[in-house]
Coordinates of C-alpha atoms in Angstrom, one line a residue:
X14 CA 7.5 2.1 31.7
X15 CA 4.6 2.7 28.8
X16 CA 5.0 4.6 26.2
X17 CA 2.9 7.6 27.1
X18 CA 6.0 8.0 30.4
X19 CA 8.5 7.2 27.9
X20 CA 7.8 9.7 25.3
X21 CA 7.7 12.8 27.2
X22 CA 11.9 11.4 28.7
X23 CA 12.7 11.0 24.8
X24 CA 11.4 14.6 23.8
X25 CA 12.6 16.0 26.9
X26 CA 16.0 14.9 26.0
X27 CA 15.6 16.0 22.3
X28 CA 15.0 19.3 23.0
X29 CA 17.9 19.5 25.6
X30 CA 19.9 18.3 22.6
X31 CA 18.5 20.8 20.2
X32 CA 19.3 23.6 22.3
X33 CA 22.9 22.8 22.9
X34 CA 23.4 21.7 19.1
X35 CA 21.8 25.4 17.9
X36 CA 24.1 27.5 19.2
X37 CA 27.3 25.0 18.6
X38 CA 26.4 24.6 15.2
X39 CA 26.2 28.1 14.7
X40 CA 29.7 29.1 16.4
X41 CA 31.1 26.0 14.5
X42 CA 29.8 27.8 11.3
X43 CA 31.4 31.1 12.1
X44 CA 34.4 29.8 13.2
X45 CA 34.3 27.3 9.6
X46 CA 33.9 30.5 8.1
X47 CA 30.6 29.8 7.1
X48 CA 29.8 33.6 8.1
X49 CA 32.3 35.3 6.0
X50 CA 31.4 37.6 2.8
X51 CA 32.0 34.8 0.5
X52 CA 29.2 32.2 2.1
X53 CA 27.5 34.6 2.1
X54 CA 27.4 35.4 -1.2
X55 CA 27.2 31.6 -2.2
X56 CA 24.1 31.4 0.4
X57 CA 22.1 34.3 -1.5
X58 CA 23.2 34.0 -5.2
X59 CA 20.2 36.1 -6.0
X60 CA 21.6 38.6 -3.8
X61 CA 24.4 41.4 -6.3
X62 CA 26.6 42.1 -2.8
X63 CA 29.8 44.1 -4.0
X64 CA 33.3 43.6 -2.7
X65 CA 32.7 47.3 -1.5
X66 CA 30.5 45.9 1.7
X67 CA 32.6 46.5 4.3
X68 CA 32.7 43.7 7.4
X69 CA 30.9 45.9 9.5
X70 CA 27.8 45.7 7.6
X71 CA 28.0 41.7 6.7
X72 CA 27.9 41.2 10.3
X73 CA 24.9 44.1 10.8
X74 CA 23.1 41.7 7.6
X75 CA 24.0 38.8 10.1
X76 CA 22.3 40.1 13.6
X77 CA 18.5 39.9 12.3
X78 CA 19.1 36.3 11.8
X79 CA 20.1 35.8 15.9
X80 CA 16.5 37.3 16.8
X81 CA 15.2 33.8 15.1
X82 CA 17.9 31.9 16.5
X83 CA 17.2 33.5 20.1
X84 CA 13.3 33.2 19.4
X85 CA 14.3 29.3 19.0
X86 CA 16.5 28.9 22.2
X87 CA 13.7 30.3 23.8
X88 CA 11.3 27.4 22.5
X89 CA 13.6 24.8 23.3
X90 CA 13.8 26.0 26.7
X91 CA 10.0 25.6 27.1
X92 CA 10.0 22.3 25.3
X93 CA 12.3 20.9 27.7
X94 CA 10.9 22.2 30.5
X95 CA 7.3 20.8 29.5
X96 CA 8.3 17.5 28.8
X97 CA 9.8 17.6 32.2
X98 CA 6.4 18.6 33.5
X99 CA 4.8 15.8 31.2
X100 CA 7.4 13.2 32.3
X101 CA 6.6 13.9 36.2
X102 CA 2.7 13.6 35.4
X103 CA 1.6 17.6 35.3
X104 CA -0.3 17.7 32.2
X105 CA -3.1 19.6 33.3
X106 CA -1.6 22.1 35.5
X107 CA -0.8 26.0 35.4
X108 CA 2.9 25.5 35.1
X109 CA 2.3 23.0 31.8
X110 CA -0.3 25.5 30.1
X111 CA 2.0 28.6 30.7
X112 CA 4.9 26.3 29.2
X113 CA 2.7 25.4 25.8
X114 CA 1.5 29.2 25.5
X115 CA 5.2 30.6 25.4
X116 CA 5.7 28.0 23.3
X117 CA 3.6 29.4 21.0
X118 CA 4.6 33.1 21.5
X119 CA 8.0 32.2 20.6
X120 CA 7.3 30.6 17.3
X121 CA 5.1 33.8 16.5
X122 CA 8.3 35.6 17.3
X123 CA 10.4 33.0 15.2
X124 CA 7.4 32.8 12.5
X125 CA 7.4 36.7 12.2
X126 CA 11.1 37.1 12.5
X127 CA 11.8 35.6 9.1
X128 CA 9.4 37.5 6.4
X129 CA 10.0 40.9 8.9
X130 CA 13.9 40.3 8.9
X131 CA 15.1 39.0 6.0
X132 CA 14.3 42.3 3.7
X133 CA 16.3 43.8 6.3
X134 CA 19.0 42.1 5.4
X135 CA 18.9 42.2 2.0
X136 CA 18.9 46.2 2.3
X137 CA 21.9 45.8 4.4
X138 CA 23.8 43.5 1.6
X139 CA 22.7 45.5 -1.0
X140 CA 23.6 49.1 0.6
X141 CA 27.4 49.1 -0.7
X142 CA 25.9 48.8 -4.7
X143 CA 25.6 51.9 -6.9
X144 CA 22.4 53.4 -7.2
X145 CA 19.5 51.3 -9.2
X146 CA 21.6 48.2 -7.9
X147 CA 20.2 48.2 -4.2
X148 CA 17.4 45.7 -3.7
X149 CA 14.9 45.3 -1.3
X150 CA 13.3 41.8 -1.4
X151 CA 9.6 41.1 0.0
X152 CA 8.8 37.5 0.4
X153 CA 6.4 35.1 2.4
X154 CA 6.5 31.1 1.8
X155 CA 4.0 28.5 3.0
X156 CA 7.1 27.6 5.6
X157 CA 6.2 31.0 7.0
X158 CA 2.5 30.9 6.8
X159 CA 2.7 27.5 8.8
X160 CA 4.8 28.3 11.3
X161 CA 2.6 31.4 12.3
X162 CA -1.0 29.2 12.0
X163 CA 0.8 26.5 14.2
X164 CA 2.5 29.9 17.2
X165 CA -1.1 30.6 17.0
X166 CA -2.8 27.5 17.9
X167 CA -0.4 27.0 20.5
X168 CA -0.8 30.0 21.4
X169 CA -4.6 29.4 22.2
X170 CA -4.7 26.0 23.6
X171 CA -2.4 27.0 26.2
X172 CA -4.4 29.8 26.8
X173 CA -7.2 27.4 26.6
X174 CA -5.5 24.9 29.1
X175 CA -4.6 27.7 31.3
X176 CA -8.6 27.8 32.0
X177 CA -9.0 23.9 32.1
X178 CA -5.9 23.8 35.0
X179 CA -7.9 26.2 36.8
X180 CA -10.6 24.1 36.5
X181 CA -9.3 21.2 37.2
X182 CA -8.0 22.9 40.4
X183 CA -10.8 24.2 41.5
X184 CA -12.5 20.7 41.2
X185 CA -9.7 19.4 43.4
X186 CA -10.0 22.0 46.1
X187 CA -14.2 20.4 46.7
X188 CA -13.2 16.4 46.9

């Protein structure tokens, strides 16, 4: 087996890995309570929550962050199930290109989730403090910024390979 069979088993197996270890790692956390008010408050130093948040709202802070974690699931699904495709020899086919493109419409979701999100929860934290001591924190870092350049250029060369399967298809259907 060469290495351009192999690679596509290894990554296909990687991201059926990731996906299980996402969501175990994160019940693990919660049941480590890694999700409690006080990692929380370790987590965001920068972030004055007071002992008057009730529980309600540190789990309301907590729910933006599973739209990212879902957005990621999502990925991994379509990683897998492209490097099956790859593995079996469907590069240039409809089901591959349609795999890469929601590929890179979930990292736009993931990519966006972050900067959109995380003021959200910082409101959220921040809602139990005394007037003048609520925050609301704006913020976009280069992880961000890359993320989103890289959802869009997957994005367009599946949409891009969506047109060269059809193509190659159509070149098929004459010989």
């Amino acid at each position: 087996m060469n290495f351009e069979n192999r690679l596509p088993r290894v990554l296909y197996a990687a991201s059926w890995a990731a996906l299980i270890l996402l969501p175990v790692s994160l019940i693990w956390t919660a049941a480590a309570g890694g999700l409690s008010r006080s990692a929380l408050m370790r987590a965001l130093p920068d972030v004055p929550v007071t002992d008057a948040l009730s529980d309600n709202a540190v789990l309301l802070a907590l729910a933006p962050a599973a739209i990212g974690v879902a957005a990621m699931c999502f990925v991994l699904w379509q990683m897998q199930a492209l490097f099956r495709l790859f593995s079996e020899g469907q590069a240039l086919t409809m089901p591959a290109a349609l795999r890469i493109r929601r590929i890179g419409l979930g990292l736009l979701v993931a990519g966006l989730a972050g900067p959109v999100l995380r003021p959200l929860q910082i409101l959220i934290l921040t809602s139990a403090n005394p007037p003048g001591e609520r925050m609301l924190a704006l913020g976009i870092g280069s992880s961000d910024v890359g993320l989103l350049l890289a959802a869009g250029l997957l994005t367009v060369i599946g949409w891009a390979m969506a047109d060269a399967a059809w193509v190659a298809e159509e070149n098929r259907g004459f010989v």
